[in-house]
mmCIF file of C-alpha atoms and ligand atoms in Angstrom:
data_model
loop_
_atom_site.group_PDB
_atom_site.id
_atom_site.type_symbol
_atom_site.label_atom_id
_atom_site.label_comp_id
_atom_site.label_asym_id
_atom_site.label_seq_id
_atom_site.Cartn_x
_atom_site.Cartn_y
_atom_site.Cartn_z
ATOM 1 C CA MET A 1 -24.537 2.371 -8.306
ATOM 2 C CA SER A 2 -28.260 3.037 -7.716
ATOM 3 C CA ALA A 3 -29.973 2.511 -4.366
ATOM 4 C CA LEU A 4 -30.224 -1.044 -3.031
ATOM 5 C CA PRO A 5 -33.552 -2.839 -3.552
ATOM 6 C CA PRO A 6 -35.581 -3.564 -0.392
ATOM 7 C CA SER A 7 -34.351 -7.196 -0.149
ATOM 8 C CA ILE A 8 -30.740 -6.113 0.312
ATOM 9 C CA ARG A 9 -29.202 -4.300 3.286
ATOM 10 C CA LEU A 10 -25.630 -3.038 3.565
ATOM 11 C CA GLU A 11 -24.278 -3.774 7.050
ATOM 12 C CA SER A 12 -21.061 -3.483 8.985
ATOM 13 C CA GLY A 13 -20.172 -7.012 10.026
ATOM 14 C CA PRO A 14 -17.564 -8.429 12.412
ATOM 15 C CA GLY A 15 -14.226 -6.633 12.185
ATOM 16 C CA GLY A 16 -16.054 -3.747 10.497
ATOM 17 C CA LEU A 17 -16.159 -5.696 7.230
ATOM 18 C CA ALA A 18 -18.906 -4.474 4.879
ATOM 19 C CA ARG A 19 -21.474 -7.109 4.057
ATOM 20 C CA LEU A 20 -24.703 -7.365 2.121
ATOM 21 C CA ARG A 21 -27.575 -9.156 3.832
ATOM 22 C CA VAL A 22 -30.003 -10.584 1.297
ATOM 23 C CA GLU A 23 -33.516 -11.475 2.391
ATOM 24 C CA GLY A 24 -35.166 -12.383 -0.872
ATOM 25 C CA VAL A 25 -38.459 -14.045 -1.713
ATOM 26 C CA ALA A 26 -36.799 -17.411 -2.348
ATOM 27 C CA GLY A 27 -33.424 -17.277 -0.669
ATOM 28 C CA GLU A 28 -31.307 -15.581 2.015
ATOM 29 C CA ALA A 29 -27.589 -14.876 2.022
ATOM 30 C CA VAL A 30 -24.794 -12.843 3.547
ATOM 31 C CA VAL A 31 -22.015 -11.705 1.218
ATOM 32 C CA TYR A 32 -18.932 -9.740 2.291
ATOM 33 C CA THR A 33 -17.173 -7.344 -0.092
ATOM 34 C CA HIS A 34 -13.970 -8.715 1.481
ATOM 35 C CA GLY A 35 -13.143 -11.475 -0.974
ATOM 36 C CA ALA A 36 -16.651 -11.160 -2.518
ATOM 37 C CA HIS A 37 -17.181 -13.889 0.051
ATOM 38 C CA VAL A 38 -20.543 -15.625 0.208
ATOM 39 C CA ALA A 39 -20.598 -16.509 3.898
ATOM 40 C CA GLN A 40 -24.172 -17.763 4.244
ATOM 41 C CA TRP A 41 -26.929 -19.065 1.961
ATOM 42 C CA ASN A 42 -30.158 -20.944 2.397
ATOM 43 C CA PRO A 43 -33.436 -21.195 0.567
ATOM 44 C CA VAL A 44 -36.149 -19.415 2.587
ATOM 45 C CA ASP A 45 -37.330 -21.624 5.508
ATOM 46 C CA ALA A 46 -34.365 -23.975 5.074
ATOM 47 C CA ASP A 47 -31.337 -24.546 7.309
ATOM 48 C CA PRO A 48 -27.988 -23.037 6.287
ATOM 49 C CA VAL A 49 -26.486 -24.885 3.313
ATOM 50 C CA LEU A 50 -23.024 -23.321 3.641
ATOM 51 C CA TRP A 51 -20.904 -24.012 6.714
ATOM 52 C CA LEU A 52 -19.240 -21.047 8.494
ATOM 53 C CA SER A 53 -16.712 -21.364 11.300
ATOM 54 C CA ARG A 54 -17.680 -19.756 14.603
ATOM 55 C CA ARG A 55 -13.957 -19.069 14.944
ATOM 56 C CA SER A 56 -13.560 -17.344 11.599
ATOM 57 C CA ARG A 57 -11.423 -14.244 11.827
ATOM 58 C CA PHE A 58 -12.992 -11.284 10.062
ATOM 59 C CA THR A 59 -9.807 -9.332 9.313
ATOM 60 C CA ARG A 60 -8.607 -7.873 6.039
ATOM 61 C CA ASP A 61 -5.441 -9.983 6.018
ATOM 62 C CA THR A 62 -7.198 -13.344 6.456
ATOM 63 C CA ALA A 63 -9.807 -15.268 4.509
ATOM 64 C CA ILE A 64 -13.182 -15.875 6.121
ATOM 65 C CA ARG A 65 -13.294 -19.551 7.169
ATOM 66 C CA GLY A 66 -16.288 -21.209 5.574
ATOM 67 C CA GLY A 67 -18.870 -20.157 3.009
ATOM 68 C CA VAL A 68 -17.319 -19.873 -0.453
ATOM 69 C CA PRO A 69 -13.769 -18.477 -0.538
ATOM 70 C CA ILE A 70 -12.666 -17.548 -4.084
ATOM 71 C CA CYS A 71 -9.267 -19.100 -4.835
ATOM 72 C CA PHE A 72 -7.622 -17.106 -7.653
ATOM 73 C CA PRO A 73 -5.177 -16.834 -9.500
ATOM 74 C CA TRP A 74 -3.452 -19.832 -7.917
ATOM 75 C CA PHE A 75 -4.647 -22.759 -5.796
ATOM 76 C CA GLY A 76 -2.929 -23.856 -2.594
ATOM 77 C CA PRO A 77 0.545 -22.565 -1.719
ATOM 78 C CA HIS A 78 2.188 -20.484 -4.464
ATOM 79 C CA PRO A 79 4.709 -22.830 -6.124
ATOM 80 C CA GLY A 80 7.614 -20.407 -6.066
ATOM 81 C CA ARG A 81 6.719 -17.818 -3.422
ATOM 82 C CA PRO A 82 5.962 -19.212 0.041
ATOM 83 C CA ASP A 83 5.628 -15.591 1.240
ATOM 84 C CA LEU A 84 2.455 -15.157 -0.832
ATOM 85 C CA PRO A 85 -1.004 -16.084 0.505
ATOM 86 C CA SER A 86 -2.272 -19.602 -0.052
ATOM 87 C CA HIS A 87 -5.046 -19.804 -2.680
ATOM 88 C CA GLY A 88 -4.105 -16.442 -4.266
ATOM 89 C CA PHE A 89 -5.075 -12.867 -3.490
ATOM 90 C CA ALA A 90 -8.738 -12.742 -4.582
ATOM 91 C CA ARG A 91 -10.215 -13.950 -1.280
ATOM 92 C CA LEU A 92 -8.233 -11.288 0.607
ATOM 93 C CA ALA A 93 -9.066 -8.412 -1.734
ATOM 94 C CA GLU A 94 -11.823 -5.829 -1.380
ATOM 95 C CA TRP A 95 -14.149 -6.346 -4.351
ATOM 96 C CA SER A 96 -16.342 -3.476 -5.522
ATOM 97 C CA LEU A 97 -20.099 -3.919 -5.746
ATOM 98 C CA LEU A 98 -21.155 -3.477 -9.359
ATOM 99 C CA GLU A 99 -24.864 -4.178 -9.107
ATOM 100 C CA ALA A 100 -27.557 -5.393 -6.747
ATOM 101 C CA ARG A 101 -30.973 -6.158 -8.213
ATOM 102 C CA GLU A 102 -34.034 -8.306 -7.856
ATOM 103 C CA VAL A 103 -34.769 -10.684 -10.734
ATOM 104 C CA ASP A 104 -38.091 -12.509 -10.370
ATOM 105 C CA ASP A 105 -37.868 -14.271 -6.961
ATOM 106 C CA ASP A 106 -34.062 -14.068 -6.920
ATOM 107 C CA VAL A 107 -31.519 -11.428 -5.952
ATOM 108 C CA VAL A 108 -28.442 -10.876 -8.121
ATOM 109 C CA LEU A 109 -25.258 -9.271 -6.822
ATOM 110 C CA ALA A 110 -22.219 -8.574 -8.999
ATOM 111 C CA PHE A 111 -18.733 -7.701 -7.776
ATOM 112 C CA ARG A 112 -15.575 -6.623 -9.590
ATOM 113 C CA LEU A 113 -11.846 -7.057 -8.998
ATOM 114 C CA THR A 114 -9.199 -5.692 -11.343
ATOM 115 C CA ASP A 115 -5.434 -5.744 -11.228
ATOM 116 C CA THR A 116 -3.582 -3.344 -8.962
ATOM 117 C CA GLU A 117 0.064 -2.584 -8.381
ATOM 118 C CA ALA A 118 -0.129 -5.061 -5.499
ATOM 119 C CA THR A 119 -1.610 -7.875 -7.582
ATOM 120 C CA ARG A 120 0.833 -7.249 -10.400
ATOM 121 C CA ALA A 121 3.663 -7.450 -7.861
ATOM 122 C CA SER A 122 2.348 -10.689 -6.363
ATOM 123 C CA ALA A 123 3.944 -13.113 -8.812
ATOM 124 C CA TRP A 124 1.065 -12.663 -11.250
ATOM 125 C CA PRO A 125 2.003 -9.603 -13.324
ATOM 126 C CA HIS A 126 -1.132 -9.476 -15.472
ATOM 127 C CA ARG A 127 -3.835 -6.962 -16.360
ATOM 128 C CA PHE A 128 -7.202 -8.575 -15.784
ATOM 129 C CA ASP A 129 -10.824 -7.872 -15.038
ATOM 130 C CA ALA A 130 -12.772 -10.289 -12.833
ATOM 131 C CA THR A 131 -16.486 -10.125 -12.146
ATOM 132 C CA TYR A 132 -18.239 -12.412 -9.682
ATOM 133 C CA THR A 133 -21.976 -12.811 -9.959
ATOM 134 C CA VAL A 134 -23.986 -14.242 -7.060
ATOM 135 C CA ARG A 135 -27.610 -15.238 -7.697
ATOM 136 C CA VAL A 136 -29.501 -15.891 -4.466
ATOM 137 C CA GLY A 137 -32.766 -17.814 -4.534
ATOM 138 C CA ALA A 138 -34.034 -21.329 -3.981
ATOM 139 C CA GLU A 139 -30.696 -22.176 -5.590
ATOM 140 C CA LEU A 140 -27.368 -20.384 -5.321
ATOM 141 C CA THR A 141 -25.505 -19.694 -8.542
ATOM 142 C CA LEU A 142 -21.952 -18.346 -8.506
ATOM 143 C CA GLU A 143 -20.036 -17.260 -11.595
ATOM 144 C CA LEU A 144 -16.425 -16.100 -11.722
ATOM 145 C CA HIS A 145 -15.772 -14.434 -15.070
ATOM 146 C CA VAL A 146 -12.171 -13.425 -15.878
ATOM 147 C CA THR A 147 -10.989 -11.377 -18.878
ATOM 148 C CA ASN A 148 -7.384 -11.024 -20.007
ATOM 149 C CA LEU A 149 -6.745 -7.298 -20.490
ATOM 150 C CA ASP A 150 -3.097 -7.848 -21.321
ATOM 151 C CA ASP A 151 -1.336 -8.058 -24.695
ATOM 152 C CA HIS A 152 0.022 -11.517 -23.887
ATOM 153 C CA GLU A 153 -1.416 -14.867 -22.813
ATOM 154 C CA LEU A 154 -2.036 -15.437 -19.132
ATOM 155 C CA SER A 155 -2.881 -18.577 -17.166
ATOM 156 C CA TYR A 156 -4.414 -19.045 -13.739
ATOM 157 C CA GLU A 157 -5.933 -21.544 -11.372
ATOM 158 C CA GLU A 158 -9.301 -20.967 -9.693
ATOM 159 C CA ALA A 159 -11.660 -22.632 -7.256
ATOM 160 C CA LEU A 160 -14.965 -21.806 -5.576
ATOM 161 C CA HIS A 161 -13.866 -23.396 -2.298
ATOM 162 C CA THR A 162 -17.377 -24.243 -1.101
ATOM 163 C CA TYR A 163 -17.881 -25.389 2.519
ATOM 164 C CA LEU A 164 -21.129 -27.384 2.721
ATOM 165 C CA ALA A 165 -22.822 -27.953 6.077
ATOM 166 C CA VAL A 166 -23.592 -31.599 6.931
ATOM 167 C CA ALA A 167 -25.026 -33.141 10.103
ATOM 168 C CA ASP A 168 -22.186 -35.676 10.296
ATOM 169 C CA VAL A 169 -19.450 -36.122 7.686
ATOM 170 C CA ARG A 170 -19.006 -39.709 8.917
ATOM 171 C CA ALA A 171 -22.497 -40.473 7.586
ATOM 172 C CA THR A 172 -22.065 -38.491 4.378
ATOM 173 C CA ARG A 173 -21.640 -39.900 0.852
ATOM 174 C CA VAL A 174 -20.523 -38.025 -2.247
ATOM 175 C CA THR A 175 -21.671 -39.338 -5.613
ATOM 176 C CA GLY A 176 -20.955 -38.228 -9.158
ATOM 177 C CA LEU A 177 -17.220 -38.774 -8.943
ATOM 178 C CA GLU A 178 -17.225 -42.550 -9.305
ATOM 179 C CA GLY A 179 -14.636 -43.771 -11.795
ATOM 180 C CA THR A 180 -13.135 -40.268 -12.124
ATOM 181 C CA PRO A 181 -9.356 -40.167 -11.686
ATOM 182 C CA TYR A 182 -8.161 -38.133 -8.737
ATOM 183 C CA VAL A 183 -4.889 -37.066 -7.187
ATOM 184 C CA ASP A 184 -4.855 -37.856 -3.490
ATOM 185 C CA LYS A 185 -2.907 -34.936 -2.003
ATOM 186 C CA LEU A 186 -2.235 -37.094 1.044
ATOM 187 C CA GLY A 187 -0.812 -39.869 -1.126
ATOM 188 C CA GLY A 188 1.403 -40.160 -4.213
ATOM 189 C CA PRO A 189 1.323 -37.954 -7.319
ATOM 190 C CA ASP A 190 -0.208 -40.593 -9.607
ATOM 191 C CA PRO A 191 -3.964 -40.375 -10.157
ATOM 192 C CA VAL A 192 -6.089 -43.181 -8.736
ATOM 193 C CA ARG A 193 -9.765 -43.925 -9.115
ATOM 194 C CA SER A 194 -12.614 -45.682 -7.323
ATOM 195 C CA ASP A 195 -15.933 -46.926 -8.606
ATOM 196 C CA GLU A 196 -17.551 -46.330 -5.219
ATOM 197 C CA ALA A 197 -19.276 -43.280 -3.797
ATOM 198 C CA VAL A 198 -16.914 -41.285 -1.583
ATOM 199 C CA THR A 199 -17.264 -41.783 2.178
ATOM 200 C CA PHE A 200 -15.140 -40.150 4.860
ATOM 201 C CA THR A 201 -13.014 -42.090 7.337
ATOM 202 C CA GLY A 202 -10.095 -39.680 7.715
ATOM 203 C CA GLU A 203 -8.538 -36.490 6.356
ATOM 204 C CA THR A 204 -9.587 -36.242 2.727
ATOM 205 C CA ASP A 205 -7.905 -33.956 0.205
ATOM 206 C CA ARG A 206 -8.484 -34.981 -3.407
ATOM 207 C CA VAL A 207 -8.294 -33.226 -6.770
ATOM 208 C CA TYR A 208 -10.620 -34.992 -9.233
ATOM 209 C CA LEU A 209 -9.634 -34.526 -12.880
ATOM 210 C CA ASP A 210 -11.837 -34.201 -15.972
ATOM 211 C CA THR A 211 -14.939 -34.430 -13.833
ATOM 212 C CA GLY A 212 -18.556 -34.578 -14.910
ATOM 213 C CA PRO A 213 -20.842 -31.595 -14.255
ATOM 214 C CA ILE A 214 -22.710 -32.925 -11.210
ATOM 215 C CA THR A 215 -21.546 -33.842 -7.708
ATOM 216 C CA ILE A 216 -24.069 -34.770 -5.019
ATOM 217 C CA VAL A 217 -23.428 -34.618 -1.273
ATOM 218 C CA GLU A 218 -25.811 -36.974 0.543
ATOM 219 C CA ASP A 219 -26.008 -35.755 4.117
ATOM 220 C CA VAL A 220 -27.672 -38.945 5.354
ATOM 221 C CA ALA A 221 -27.734 -37.933 9.027
ATOM 222 C CA GLY A 222 -29.175 -34.556 8.074
ATOM 223 C CA ARG A 223 -31.648 -36.193 5.639
ATOM 224 C CA ARG A 224 -30.806 -33.825 2.780
ATOM 225 C CA ALA A 225 -28.777 -33.780 -0.389
ATOM 226 C CA VAL A 226 -26.898 -30.851 -1.912
ATOM 227 C CA THR A 227 -26.276 -30.978 -5.656
ATOM 228 C CA VAL A 228 -23.382 -28.998 -7.113
ATOM 229 C CA THR A 229 -23.806 -28.455 -10.856
ATOM 230 C CA LYS A 230 -20.881 -26.812 -12.596
ATOM 231 C CA HIS A 231 -19.839 -25.363 -15.943
ATOM 232 C CA GLY A 232 -16.431 -24.271 -17.167
ATOM 233 C CA SER A 233 -14.698 -26.455 -14.593
ATOM 234 C CA GLY A 234 -12.309 -29.341 -15.280
ATOM 235 C CA SER A 235 -11.566 -30.186 -11.655
ATOM 236 C CA THR A 236 -13.446 -30.854 -8.450
ATOM 237 C CA VAL A 237 -11.626 -30.695 -5.114
ATOM 238 C CA LEU A 238 -12.957 -32.672 -2.152
ATOM 239 C CA TRP A 239 -11.722 -31.788 1.321
ATOM 240 C CA ASN A 240 -12.352 -32.609 4.923
ATOM 241 C CA PRO A 241 -9.597 -31.770 7.424
ATOM 242 C CA TRP A 242 -10.595 -34.487 9.950
ATOM 243 C CA ILE A 243 -9.263 -34.417 13.502
ATOM 244 C CA GLU A 244 -5.565 -33.515 13.420
ATOM 245 C CA LYS A 245 -5.690 -30.915 10.647
ATOM 246 C CA THR A 246 -8.691 -29.308 12.384
ATOM 247 C CA ALA A 247 -6.860 -29.171 15.712
ATOM 248 C CA ALA A 248 -3.917 -27.502 13.938
ATOM 249 C CA THR A 249 -6.085 -24.837 12.292
ATOM 250 C CA ALA A 250 -6.677 -21.771 14.473
ATOM 251 C CA ASP A 251 -9.998 -20.733 12.950
ATOM 252 C CA LEU A 252 -11.533 -24.194 13.217
ATOM 253 C CA GLY A 253 -13.150 -25.524 16.402
ATOM 254 C CA ASP A 254 -12.028 -28.989 17.475
ATOM 255 C CA ASP A 255 -15.243 -30.705 16.338
ATOM 256 C CA ASP A 256 -15.834 -28.599 13.223
ATOM 257 C CA TRP A 257 -14.604 -31.375 10.926
ATOM 258 C CA THR A 258 -17.725 -33.411 11.658
ATOM 259 C CA GLY A 259 -20.087 -30.746 10.321
ATOM 260 C CA MET A 260 -18.669 -29.806 6.934
ATOM 261 C CA VAL A 261 -17.297 -31.024 3.635
ATOM 262 C CA CYS A 262 -15.742 -28.919 0.865
ATOM 263 C CA VAL A 263 -16.825 -29.567 -2.727
ATOM 264 C CA GLU A 264 -14.824 -27.122 -4.790
ATOM 265 C CA THR A 265 -15.690 -26.240 -8.379
ATOM 266 C CA ALA A 266 -12.272 -25.584 -9.848
ATOM 267 C CA ASN A 267 -9.677 -25.478 -12.588
ATOM 268 C CA VAL A 268 -6.470 -26.475 -10.853
ATOM 269 C CA GLY A 269 -3.323 -28.475 -11.466
ATOM 270 C CA GLY A 270 -3.225 -29.568 -15.101
ATOM 271 C CA ALA A 271 -6.559 -27.838 -15.766
ATOM 272 C CA GLU A 272 -5.453 -24.224 -15.291
ATOM 273 C CA VAL A 273 -7.184 -21.704 -17.544
ATOM 274 C CA ARG A 274 -5.203 -20.092 -20.378
ATOM 275 C CA LEU A 275 -6.490 -16.864 -21.890
ATOM 276 C CA ALA A 276 -5.269 -15.162 -25.049
ATOM 277 C CA PRO A 277 -5.279 -11.340 -24.978
ATOM 278 C CA GLY A 278 -8.870 -10.137 -24.763
ATOM 279 C CA ALA A 279 -10.274 -13.608 -24.092
ATOM 280 C CA SER A 280 -12.529 -14.496 -21.158
ATOM 281 C CA HIS A 281 -13.489 -17.577 -19.164
ATOM 282 C CA ALA A 282 -16.425 -18.264 -16.838
ATOM 283 C CA LEU A 283 -16.459 -20.741 -13.948
ATOM 284 C CA THR A 284 -19.965 -21.446 -12.692
ATOM 285 C CA ALA A 285 -21.390 -23.468 -9.815
ATOM 286 C CA THR A 286 -25.032 -23.877 -8.872
ATOM 287 C CA LEU A 287 -26.031 -25.303 -5.485
ATOM 288 C CA ALA A 288 -29.442 -26.880 -4.945
ATOM 289 C CA VAL A 289 -30.735 -28.649 -1.834
ATOM 290 C CA ALA A 290 -33.407 -31.337 -1.484
ATOM 291 C CA ARG A 291 -34.764 -33.570 1.273
ATOM 292 C CA LEU A 292 -33.431 -37.115 1.251
ATOM 293 C CA ALA A 293 -36.179 -39.743 1.134
HETATM 294 O O1 TA6 B 301 -9.095 -27.348 -0.837
HETATM 295 C C1 TA6 B 301 -8.304 -28.124 -0.039
HETATM 296 C C2 TA6 B 301 -7.137 -27.303 0.486
HETATM 297 O O2 TA6 B 301 -6.240 -26.983 -0.550
HETATM 298 C C3 TA6 B 301 -6.503 -28.090 1.613
HETATM 299 O O3 TA6 B 301 -5.238 -28.604 1.236
HETATM 300 C C4 TA6 B 301 -6.442 -27.087 2.754
HETATM 301 O O4 TA6 B 301 -5.240 -26.348 2.698
HETATM 302 C C5 TA6 B 301 -7.673 -26.236 2.441
HETATM 303 O O5 TA6 B 301 -7.600 -26.059 1.031
HETATM 304 C C6 TA6 B 301 -7.822 -24.960 3.227
HETATM 305 O O6 TA6 B 301 -6.865 -24.033 2.844
HETATM 306 P P1 TA6 B 301 -6.850 -22.606 3.634
HETATM 307 O O7 TA6 B 301 -5.698 -21.848 3.037
HETATM 308 O O8 TA6 B 301 -8.164 -21.950 3.386
HETATM 309 O O9 TA6 B 301 -6.677 -22.963 5.094
#
């Protein structure tokens, strides 16, 4: 790959993990090659839009806590192999940097992950090629593009497990999901629905099905709104761990639950992606932030 443009620096981050620091004309970001993990993003002169745990472990056998972990090729615990990592192997893998270039006021990074003996042995014995494109600017656009290199059909789940920073989740509303059926992972298996905006009064772990393309997080206390616009995604996962789950999670500080909410652009559960040999699929999410009136 050619030399990095002036807006991008390769650094050694915590735990010696390689990371790319982007200081572009319109946006700033930090992206680790470990998991192709976008750990930080903000438009220039704006506060961080992604939330990152101060207790995140930066080790090769754990996922960075916060930012945008890539969940692939399964979501949550593996159904038949409790020994395998939750949310798949992609967020624990070392992705290779394919390209780093400036495009107008933005910076575009592209990473690649392909199958290895280890991935083929991890209950997902498929040949695949995955590229992950990160466009950093006044908006953040993420695209996970997967191609089936095998001679048989494959299926997978995926999620861009996006941690958004909010001033206070107890004063946060999420709109765009009204009337959409969702499975409450803390409740029964049957989908339910609500015609109201989502507010948070306890641990929240929901998989919305057949969702529309736009979800808006109104951070009322922080006087800003983050819009998540997605393509190629049938599901949206909404998560806040609240008090007990936070206390039980080593890389979360006791009060961290108040400052974040996950809006995850996904294809999970009944919406897994099926690819014929040679076929591809792209999952895309664009984040934009605006002041609340
Ligand atoms: O996206 C929600 C969820 O599946 C929750 O159930 C919780 O497990 C969260 O992901 C975090 O998972 P992790 O493996 O990153 O701790």
